[in-house]
mmCIF file of C-alpha atoms in Angstrom:
data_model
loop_
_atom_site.group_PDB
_atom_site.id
_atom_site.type_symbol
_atom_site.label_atom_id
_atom_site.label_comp_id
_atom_site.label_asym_id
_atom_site.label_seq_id
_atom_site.Cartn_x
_atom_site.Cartn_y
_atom_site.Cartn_z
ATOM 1 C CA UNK L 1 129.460 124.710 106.526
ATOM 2 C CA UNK L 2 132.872 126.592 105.409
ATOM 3 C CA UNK L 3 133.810 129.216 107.720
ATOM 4 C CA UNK L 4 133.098 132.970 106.206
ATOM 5 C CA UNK L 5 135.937 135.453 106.429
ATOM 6 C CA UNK L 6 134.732 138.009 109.642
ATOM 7 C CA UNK L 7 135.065 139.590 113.015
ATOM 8 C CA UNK L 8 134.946 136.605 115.092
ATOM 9 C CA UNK L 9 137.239 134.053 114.844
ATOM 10 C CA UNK L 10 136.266 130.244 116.328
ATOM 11 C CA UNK L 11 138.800 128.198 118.773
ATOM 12 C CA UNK L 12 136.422 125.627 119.377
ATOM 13 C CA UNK L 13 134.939 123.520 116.680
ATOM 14 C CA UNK L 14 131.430 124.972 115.980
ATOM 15 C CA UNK L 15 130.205 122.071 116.066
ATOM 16 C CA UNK L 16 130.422 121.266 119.372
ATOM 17 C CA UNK L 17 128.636 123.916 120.586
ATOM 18 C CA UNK L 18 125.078 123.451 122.829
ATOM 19 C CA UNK L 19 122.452 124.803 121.222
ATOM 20 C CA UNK L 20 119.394 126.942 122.641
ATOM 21 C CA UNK L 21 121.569 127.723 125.484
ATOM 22 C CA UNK L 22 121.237 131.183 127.604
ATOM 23 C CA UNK L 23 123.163 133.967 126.805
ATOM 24 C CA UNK L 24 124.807 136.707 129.160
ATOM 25 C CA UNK L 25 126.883 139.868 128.262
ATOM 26 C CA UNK L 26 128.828 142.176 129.691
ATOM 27 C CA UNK L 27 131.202 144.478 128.297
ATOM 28 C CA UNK L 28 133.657 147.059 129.813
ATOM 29 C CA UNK L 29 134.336 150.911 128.766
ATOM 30 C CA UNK L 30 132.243 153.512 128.537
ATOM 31 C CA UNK L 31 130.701 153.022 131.767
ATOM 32 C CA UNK L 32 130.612 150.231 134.724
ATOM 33 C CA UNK L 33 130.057 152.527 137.843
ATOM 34 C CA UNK L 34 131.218 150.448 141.040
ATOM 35 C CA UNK L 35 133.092 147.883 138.832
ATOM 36 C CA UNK L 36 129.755 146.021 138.775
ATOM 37 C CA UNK L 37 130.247 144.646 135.130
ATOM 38 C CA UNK L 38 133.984 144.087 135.545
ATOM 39 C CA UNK L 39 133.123 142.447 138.774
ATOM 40 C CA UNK L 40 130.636 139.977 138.148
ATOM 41 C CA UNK L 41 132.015 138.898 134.503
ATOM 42 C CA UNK L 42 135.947 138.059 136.356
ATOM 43 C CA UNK L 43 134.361 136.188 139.385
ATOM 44 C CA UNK L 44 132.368 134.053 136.820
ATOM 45 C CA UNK L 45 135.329 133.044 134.630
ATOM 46 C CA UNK L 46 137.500 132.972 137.504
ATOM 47 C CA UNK L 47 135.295 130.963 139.873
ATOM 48 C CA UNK L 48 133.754 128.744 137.529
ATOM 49 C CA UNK L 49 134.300 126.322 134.450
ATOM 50 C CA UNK L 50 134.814 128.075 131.521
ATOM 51 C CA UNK L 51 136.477 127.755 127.645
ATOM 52 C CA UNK L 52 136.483 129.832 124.890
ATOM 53 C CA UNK L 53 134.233 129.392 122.115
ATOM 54 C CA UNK L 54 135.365 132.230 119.808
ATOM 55 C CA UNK L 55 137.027 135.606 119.960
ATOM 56 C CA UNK L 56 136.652 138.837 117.807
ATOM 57 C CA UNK L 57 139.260 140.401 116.190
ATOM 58 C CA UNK L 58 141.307 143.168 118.817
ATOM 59 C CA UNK L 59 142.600 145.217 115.747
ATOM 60 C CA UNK L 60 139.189 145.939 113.889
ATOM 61 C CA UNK L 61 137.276 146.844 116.551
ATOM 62 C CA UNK L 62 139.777 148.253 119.254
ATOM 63 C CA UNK L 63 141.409 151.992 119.844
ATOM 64 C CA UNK L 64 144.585 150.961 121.480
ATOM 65 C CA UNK L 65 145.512 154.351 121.928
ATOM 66 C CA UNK L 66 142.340 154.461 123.906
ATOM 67 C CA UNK L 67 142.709 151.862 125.644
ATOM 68 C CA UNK L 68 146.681 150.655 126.149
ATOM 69 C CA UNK L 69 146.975 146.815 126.118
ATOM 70 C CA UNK L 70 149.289 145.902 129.383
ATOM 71 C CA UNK L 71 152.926 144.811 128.707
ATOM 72 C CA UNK L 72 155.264 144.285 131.650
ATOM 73 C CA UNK L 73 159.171 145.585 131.726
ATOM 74 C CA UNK L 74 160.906 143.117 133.573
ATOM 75 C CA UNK L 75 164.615 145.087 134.584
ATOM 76 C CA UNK L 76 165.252 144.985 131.070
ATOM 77 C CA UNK L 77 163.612 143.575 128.579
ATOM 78 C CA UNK L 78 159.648 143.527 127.738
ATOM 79 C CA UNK L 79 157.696 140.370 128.460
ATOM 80 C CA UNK L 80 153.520 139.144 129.596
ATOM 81 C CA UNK L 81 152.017 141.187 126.796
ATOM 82 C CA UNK L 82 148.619 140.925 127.458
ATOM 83 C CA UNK L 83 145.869 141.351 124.781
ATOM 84 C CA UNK L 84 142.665 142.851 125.153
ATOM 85 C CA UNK L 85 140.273 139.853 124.484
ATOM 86 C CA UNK L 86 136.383 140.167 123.715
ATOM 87 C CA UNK L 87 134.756 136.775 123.074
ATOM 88 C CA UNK L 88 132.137 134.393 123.501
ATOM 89 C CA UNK L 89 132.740 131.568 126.692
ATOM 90 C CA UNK L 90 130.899 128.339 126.961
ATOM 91 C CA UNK L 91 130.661 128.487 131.513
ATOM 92 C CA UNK L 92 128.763 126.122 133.243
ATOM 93 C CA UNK L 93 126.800 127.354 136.768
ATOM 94 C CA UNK L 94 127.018 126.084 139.720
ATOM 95 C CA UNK L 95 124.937 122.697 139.121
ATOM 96 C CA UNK L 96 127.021 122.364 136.317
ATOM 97 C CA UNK L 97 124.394 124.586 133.902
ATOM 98 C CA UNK L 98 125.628 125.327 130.594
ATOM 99 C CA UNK L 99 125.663 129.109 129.524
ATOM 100 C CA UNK L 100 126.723 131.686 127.007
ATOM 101 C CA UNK L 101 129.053 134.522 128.275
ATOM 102 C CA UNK L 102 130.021 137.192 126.418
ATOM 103 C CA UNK L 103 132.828 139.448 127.533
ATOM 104 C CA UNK L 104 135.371 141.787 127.119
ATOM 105 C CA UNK L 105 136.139 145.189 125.796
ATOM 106 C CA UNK L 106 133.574 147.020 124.397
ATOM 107 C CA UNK L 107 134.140 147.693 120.412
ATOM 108 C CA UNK L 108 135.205 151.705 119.687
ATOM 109 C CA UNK L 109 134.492 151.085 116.119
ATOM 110 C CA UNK L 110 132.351 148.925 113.840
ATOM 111 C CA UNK L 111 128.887 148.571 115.869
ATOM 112 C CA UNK L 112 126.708 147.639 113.152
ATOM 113 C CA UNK L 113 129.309 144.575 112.107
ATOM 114 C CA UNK L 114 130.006 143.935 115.576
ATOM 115 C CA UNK L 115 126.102 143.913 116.202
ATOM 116 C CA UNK L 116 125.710 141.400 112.648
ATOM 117 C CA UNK L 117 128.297 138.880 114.459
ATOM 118 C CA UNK L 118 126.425 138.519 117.572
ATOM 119 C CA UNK L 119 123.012 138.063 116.072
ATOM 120 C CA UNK L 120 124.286 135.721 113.426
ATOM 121 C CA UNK L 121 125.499 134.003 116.519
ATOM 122 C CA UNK L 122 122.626 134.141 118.047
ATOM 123 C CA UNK L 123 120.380 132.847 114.893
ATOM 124 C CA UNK L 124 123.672 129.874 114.012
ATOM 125 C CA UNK L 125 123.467 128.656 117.850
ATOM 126 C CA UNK L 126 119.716 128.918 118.500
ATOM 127 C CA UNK L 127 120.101 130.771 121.438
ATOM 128 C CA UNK L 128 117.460 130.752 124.367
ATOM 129 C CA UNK L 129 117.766 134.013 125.669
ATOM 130 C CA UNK L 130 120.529 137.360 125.746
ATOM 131 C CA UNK L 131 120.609 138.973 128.621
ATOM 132 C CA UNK L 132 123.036 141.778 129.158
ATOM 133 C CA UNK L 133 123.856 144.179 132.339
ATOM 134 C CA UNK L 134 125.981 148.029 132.977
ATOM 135 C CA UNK L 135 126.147 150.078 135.440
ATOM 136 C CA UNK L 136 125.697 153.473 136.145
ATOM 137 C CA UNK L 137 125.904 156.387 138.736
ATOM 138 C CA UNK L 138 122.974 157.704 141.026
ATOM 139 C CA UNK L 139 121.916 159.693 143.250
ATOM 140 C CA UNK L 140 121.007 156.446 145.750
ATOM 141 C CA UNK L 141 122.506 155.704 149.246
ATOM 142 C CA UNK L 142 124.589 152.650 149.820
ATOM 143 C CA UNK L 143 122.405 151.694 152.944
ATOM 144 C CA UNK L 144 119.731 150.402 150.605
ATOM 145 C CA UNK L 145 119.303 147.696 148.129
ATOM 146 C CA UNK L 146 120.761 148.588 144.822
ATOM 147 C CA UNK L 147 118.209 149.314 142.243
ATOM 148 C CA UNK L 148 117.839 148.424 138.529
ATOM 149 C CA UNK L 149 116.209 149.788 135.358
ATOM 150 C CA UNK L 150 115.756 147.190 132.718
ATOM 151 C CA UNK L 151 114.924 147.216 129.396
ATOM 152 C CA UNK L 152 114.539 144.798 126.214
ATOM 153 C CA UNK L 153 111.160 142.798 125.463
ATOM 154 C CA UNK L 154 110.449 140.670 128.647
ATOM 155 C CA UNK L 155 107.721 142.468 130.174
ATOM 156 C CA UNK L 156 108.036 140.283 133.045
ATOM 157 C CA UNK L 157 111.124 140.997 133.934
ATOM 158 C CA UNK L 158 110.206 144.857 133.976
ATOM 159 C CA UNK L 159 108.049 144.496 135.670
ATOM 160 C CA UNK L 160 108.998 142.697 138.716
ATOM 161 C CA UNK L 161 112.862 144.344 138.664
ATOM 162 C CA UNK L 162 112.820 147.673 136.929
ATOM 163 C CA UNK L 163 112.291 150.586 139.850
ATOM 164 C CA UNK L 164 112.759 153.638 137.417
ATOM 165 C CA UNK L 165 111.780 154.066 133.875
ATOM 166 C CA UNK L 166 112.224 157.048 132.616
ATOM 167 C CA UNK L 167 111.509 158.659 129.634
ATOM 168 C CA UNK L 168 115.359 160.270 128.532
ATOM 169 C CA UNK L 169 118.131 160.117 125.876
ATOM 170 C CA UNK L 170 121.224 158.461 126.701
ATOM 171 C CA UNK L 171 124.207 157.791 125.495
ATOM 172 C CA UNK L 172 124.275 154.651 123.598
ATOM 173 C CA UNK L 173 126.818 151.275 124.426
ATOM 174 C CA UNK L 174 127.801 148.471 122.076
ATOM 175 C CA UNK L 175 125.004 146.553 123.905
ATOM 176 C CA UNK L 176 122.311 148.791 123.522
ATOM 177 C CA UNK L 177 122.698 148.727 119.474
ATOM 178 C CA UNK L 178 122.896 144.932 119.887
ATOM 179 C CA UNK L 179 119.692 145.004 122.188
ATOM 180 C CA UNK L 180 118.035 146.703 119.824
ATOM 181 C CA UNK L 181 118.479 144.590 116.874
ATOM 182 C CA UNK L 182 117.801 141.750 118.734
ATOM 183 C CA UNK L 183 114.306 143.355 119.493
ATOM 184 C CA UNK L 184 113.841 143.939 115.274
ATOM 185 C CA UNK L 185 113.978 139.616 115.274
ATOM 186 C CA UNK L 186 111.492 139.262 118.186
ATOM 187 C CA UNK L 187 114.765 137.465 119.675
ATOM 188 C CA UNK L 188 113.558 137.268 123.962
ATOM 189 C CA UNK L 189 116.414 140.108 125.116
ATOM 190 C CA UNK L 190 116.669 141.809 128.594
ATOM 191 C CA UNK L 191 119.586 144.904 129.575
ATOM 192 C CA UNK L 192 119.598 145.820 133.285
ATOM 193 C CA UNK L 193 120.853 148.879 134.495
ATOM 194 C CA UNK L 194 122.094 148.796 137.419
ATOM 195 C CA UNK L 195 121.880 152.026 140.098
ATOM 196 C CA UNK L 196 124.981 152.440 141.933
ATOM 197 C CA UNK L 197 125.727 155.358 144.936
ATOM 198 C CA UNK L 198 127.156 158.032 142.862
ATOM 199 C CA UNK L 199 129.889 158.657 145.634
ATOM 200 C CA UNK L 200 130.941 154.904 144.932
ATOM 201 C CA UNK L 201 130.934 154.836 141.114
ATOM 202 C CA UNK L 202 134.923 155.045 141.061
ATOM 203 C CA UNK L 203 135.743 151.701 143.521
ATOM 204 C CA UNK L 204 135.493 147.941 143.024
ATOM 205 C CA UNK L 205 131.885 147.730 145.268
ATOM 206 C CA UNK L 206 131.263 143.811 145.566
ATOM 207 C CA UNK L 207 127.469 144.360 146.054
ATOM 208 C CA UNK L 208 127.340 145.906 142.236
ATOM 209 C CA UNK L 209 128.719 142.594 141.021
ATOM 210 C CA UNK L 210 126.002 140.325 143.437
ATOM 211 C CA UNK L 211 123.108 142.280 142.144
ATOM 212 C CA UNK L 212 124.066 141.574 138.117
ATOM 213 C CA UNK L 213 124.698 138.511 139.004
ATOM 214 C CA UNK L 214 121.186 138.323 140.805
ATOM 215 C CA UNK L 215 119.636 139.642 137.974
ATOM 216 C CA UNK L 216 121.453 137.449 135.773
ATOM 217 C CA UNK L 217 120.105 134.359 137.651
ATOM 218 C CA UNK L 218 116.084 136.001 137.532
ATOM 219 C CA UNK L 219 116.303 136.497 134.448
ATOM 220 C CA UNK L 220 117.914 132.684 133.473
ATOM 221 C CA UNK L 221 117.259 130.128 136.028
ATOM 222 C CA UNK L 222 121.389 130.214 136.360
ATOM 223 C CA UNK L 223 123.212 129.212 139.570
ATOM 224 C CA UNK L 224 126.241 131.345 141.103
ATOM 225 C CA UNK L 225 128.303 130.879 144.388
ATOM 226 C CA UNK L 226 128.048 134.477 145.592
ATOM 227 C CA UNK L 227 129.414 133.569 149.126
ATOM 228 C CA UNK L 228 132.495 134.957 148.733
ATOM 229 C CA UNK L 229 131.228 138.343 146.743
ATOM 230 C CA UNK L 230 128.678 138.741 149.747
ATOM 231 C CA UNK L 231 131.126 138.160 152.370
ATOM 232 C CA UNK L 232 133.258 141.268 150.360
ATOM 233 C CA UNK L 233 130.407 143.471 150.245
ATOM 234 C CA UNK L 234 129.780 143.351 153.550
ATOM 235 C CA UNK L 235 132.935 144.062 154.435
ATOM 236 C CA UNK L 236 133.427 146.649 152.049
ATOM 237 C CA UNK L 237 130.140 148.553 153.375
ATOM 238 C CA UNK L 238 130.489 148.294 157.030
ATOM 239 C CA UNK L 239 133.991 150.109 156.038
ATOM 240 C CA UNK L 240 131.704 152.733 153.776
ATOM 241 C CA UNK L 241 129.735 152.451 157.525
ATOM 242 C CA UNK L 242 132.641 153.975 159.323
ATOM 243 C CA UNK L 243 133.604 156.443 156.806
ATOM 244 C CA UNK L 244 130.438 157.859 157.152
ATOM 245 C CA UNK L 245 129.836 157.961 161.225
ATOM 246 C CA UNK L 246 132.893 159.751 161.277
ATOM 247 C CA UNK L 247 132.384 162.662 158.373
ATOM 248 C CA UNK L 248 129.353 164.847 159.697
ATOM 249 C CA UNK L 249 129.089 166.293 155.490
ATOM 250 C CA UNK L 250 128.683 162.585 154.022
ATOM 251 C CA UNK L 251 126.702 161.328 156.859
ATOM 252 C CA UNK L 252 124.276 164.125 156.371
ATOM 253 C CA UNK L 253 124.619 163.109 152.286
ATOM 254 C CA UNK L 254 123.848 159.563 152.755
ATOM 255 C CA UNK L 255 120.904 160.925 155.650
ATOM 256 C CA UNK L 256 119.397 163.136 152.464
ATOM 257 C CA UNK L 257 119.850 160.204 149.745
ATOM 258 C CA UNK L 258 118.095 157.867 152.150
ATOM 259 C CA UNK L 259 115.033 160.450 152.780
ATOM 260 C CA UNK L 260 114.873 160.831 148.504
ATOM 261 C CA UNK L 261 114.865 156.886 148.112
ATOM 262 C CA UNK L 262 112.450 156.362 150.538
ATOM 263 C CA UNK L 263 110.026 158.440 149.671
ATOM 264 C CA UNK L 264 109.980 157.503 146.020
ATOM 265 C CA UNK L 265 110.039 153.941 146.996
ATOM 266 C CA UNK L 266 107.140 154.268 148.802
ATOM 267 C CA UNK L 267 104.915 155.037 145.910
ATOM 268 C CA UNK L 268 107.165 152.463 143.570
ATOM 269 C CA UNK L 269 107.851 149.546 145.516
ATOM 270 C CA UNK L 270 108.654 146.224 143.632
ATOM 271 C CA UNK L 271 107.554 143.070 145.407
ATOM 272 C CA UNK L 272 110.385 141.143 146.436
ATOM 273 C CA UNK L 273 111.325 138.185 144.065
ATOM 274 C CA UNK L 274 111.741 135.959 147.116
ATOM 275 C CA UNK L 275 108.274 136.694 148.594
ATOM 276 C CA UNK L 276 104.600 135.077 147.571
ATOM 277 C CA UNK L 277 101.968 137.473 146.427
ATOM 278 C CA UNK L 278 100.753 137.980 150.031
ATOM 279 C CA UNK L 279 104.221 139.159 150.751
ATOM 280 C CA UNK L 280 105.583 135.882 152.511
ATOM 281 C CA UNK L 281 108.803 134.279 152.531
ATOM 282 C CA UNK L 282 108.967 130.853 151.421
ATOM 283 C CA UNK L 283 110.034 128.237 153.691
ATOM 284 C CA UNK L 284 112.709 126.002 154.095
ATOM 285 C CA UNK L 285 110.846 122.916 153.150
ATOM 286 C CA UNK L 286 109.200 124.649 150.434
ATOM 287 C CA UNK L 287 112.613 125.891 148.899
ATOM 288 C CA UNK L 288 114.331 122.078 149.374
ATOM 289 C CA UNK L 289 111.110 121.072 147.432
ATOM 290 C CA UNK L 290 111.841 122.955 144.398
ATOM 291 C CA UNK L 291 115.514 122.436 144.344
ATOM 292 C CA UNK L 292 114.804 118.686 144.847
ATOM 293 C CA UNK L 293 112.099 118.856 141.773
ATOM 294 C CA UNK L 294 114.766 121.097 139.834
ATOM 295 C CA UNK L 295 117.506 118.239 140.320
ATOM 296 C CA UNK L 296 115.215 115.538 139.261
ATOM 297 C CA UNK L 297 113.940 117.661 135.914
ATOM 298 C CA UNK L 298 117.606 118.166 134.861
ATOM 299 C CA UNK L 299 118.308 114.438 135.736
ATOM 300 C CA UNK L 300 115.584 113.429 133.310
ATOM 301 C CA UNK L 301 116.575 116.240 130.460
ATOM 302 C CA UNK L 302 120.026 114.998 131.153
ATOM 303 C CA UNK L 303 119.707 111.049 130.642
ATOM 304 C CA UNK L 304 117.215 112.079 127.604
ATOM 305 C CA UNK L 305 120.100 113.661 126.137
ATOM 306 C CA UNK L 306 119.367 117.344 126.480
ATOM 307 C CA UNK L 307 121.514 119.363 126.848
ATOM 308 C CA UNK L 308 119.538 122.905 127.241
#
């Protein structure tokens, strides 16, 4: 099948891509409050086996005036330009899972071609499932667990993960157009939204980029090491922790957010994912029992010769 002239641009041969794989998406710019989306899409490519399947083109769907590319002066003379890149990654998770990852800038102009490419994508790869996550600010305390909103067509997922639903206008992303046509082809398509303090919107918060990547792996069945971005966030917090012991106006802040989120909570609770209906942890036999039944299902799908 001859390659049409358009946005996205293959480096590896299409035909070597897995079909009816997972897809994930996460794209930076208009917002990504605590540097959740940022976050969790860099610790995946860094942190985990990755090449690039194909790339869109920069030029047609980029403002650089916007957003400046980075080029590095070196005494004198320029050198390390770096391009802004949004494309499609072939990652495998931590057992070695194949997946889908879109990332990268999101597009100033050209939605609605930009929104064609990835369901043509989509439709050409047979893909499983799209699930996409952002970030925004709220009124929450750190001290609690961060919340999320989701949308798309999996009722399941909303109903076990999304904690507010409100009935609002927003302002649209690149991913909420692509959501939405995905929903016009029945196509199984999930965005969450994830809560983060207000007061920590601006920073790199570690526990933003845990909970997409949580959400991510609810929504999937995917894998992550997340020892490293746990062992940040706590960190990170017990610093928030001091901060706020020692400023009587933000401890009394955080005192009033956690009074608000409690009481709403209350009424709205989500069962735990974690927990049994009765409200039980599982136990540590019972967990080795499903990994162990897991392993042997992908050994089987794996020596049958499938790759999904």
């Amino acid at each position: 099948m001859p390659e049409r002239e358009s946005l996205l641009h293959f480096v590896m041969d299409a035909a070597e891509v897995p079909r009816g794989l997972p897809l994930v998406a996460g794209l930076t710019g208009f917002a990504d409050s605590g540097s959740a989306v940022t976050g969790f899409t860099d610790y995946i490519v860094d942190t985990m086996d990755s090449q690039i399947i194909a790339i869109f083109d920069a030029d047609s769907l980029l403002d650089y005036r916007a957003r400046r590319p980075i080029i590095y002066f070196d005494q004198d003379h320029l050198t390390g330009f770096e391009p802004p890149m949004l494309a499609f990654h072939l990652v495998r998770d931590e057992i070695s899972r194949p997946f889908i990852l879109l990332t990268g800038y999101e597009p100033d102009f050209k939605w609605e071609a930009f929104s064609k490419e990835v369901l043509n994508f989509v439709e050409r790869f047979d893909v499983a499932t799209t699930t996409w996550v952002h970030s925004i600010p709220m009124p929450v305390p750190h001290t609690r667990p961060i919340g999320t909103t989701v949308s798309g067509n999996r009722s399941e997922l909303i109903e076990q993960f999304s904690v507010w639903r409100p009935h609002t206008q927003v302002p649209a992303n690149a991913m909420h157009l692509v959501e939405y046509r995905l929903q016009e082809i029945e196509h199984e398509v999930a965005g969450f939204v994830l809560l983060v303090p207000h007061y920590l919107a601006d920073t790199e918060f570690p526990q933003a980029s845990l909970v997409a990547l949580e959400s991510i792996s609810s929504a999937t069945g995917l894998i992550f090491p997340t020892d490293r971005l746990r062992e940040e966030g706590r960190e990170f917090v017990g610093k928030i922790d001091e901060q706020v012991e020692t400023n009587e106006e933000l401890n009394k802040l955080v005192h009033t957010l956690e009074q608000r989120y409690d009481s709403y909570m209350k009424d709205n609770a989500l069962r735990s994912p974690l927990t049994d209906v009765e409200g039980e942890l599982p136990t540590a036999d019972e967990i080795a029992a499903e990994l162990e039944e897991f392993l042997a299902y992908r050994r089987g799908t794996e020596e049958s010769g499938d790759m999904r």
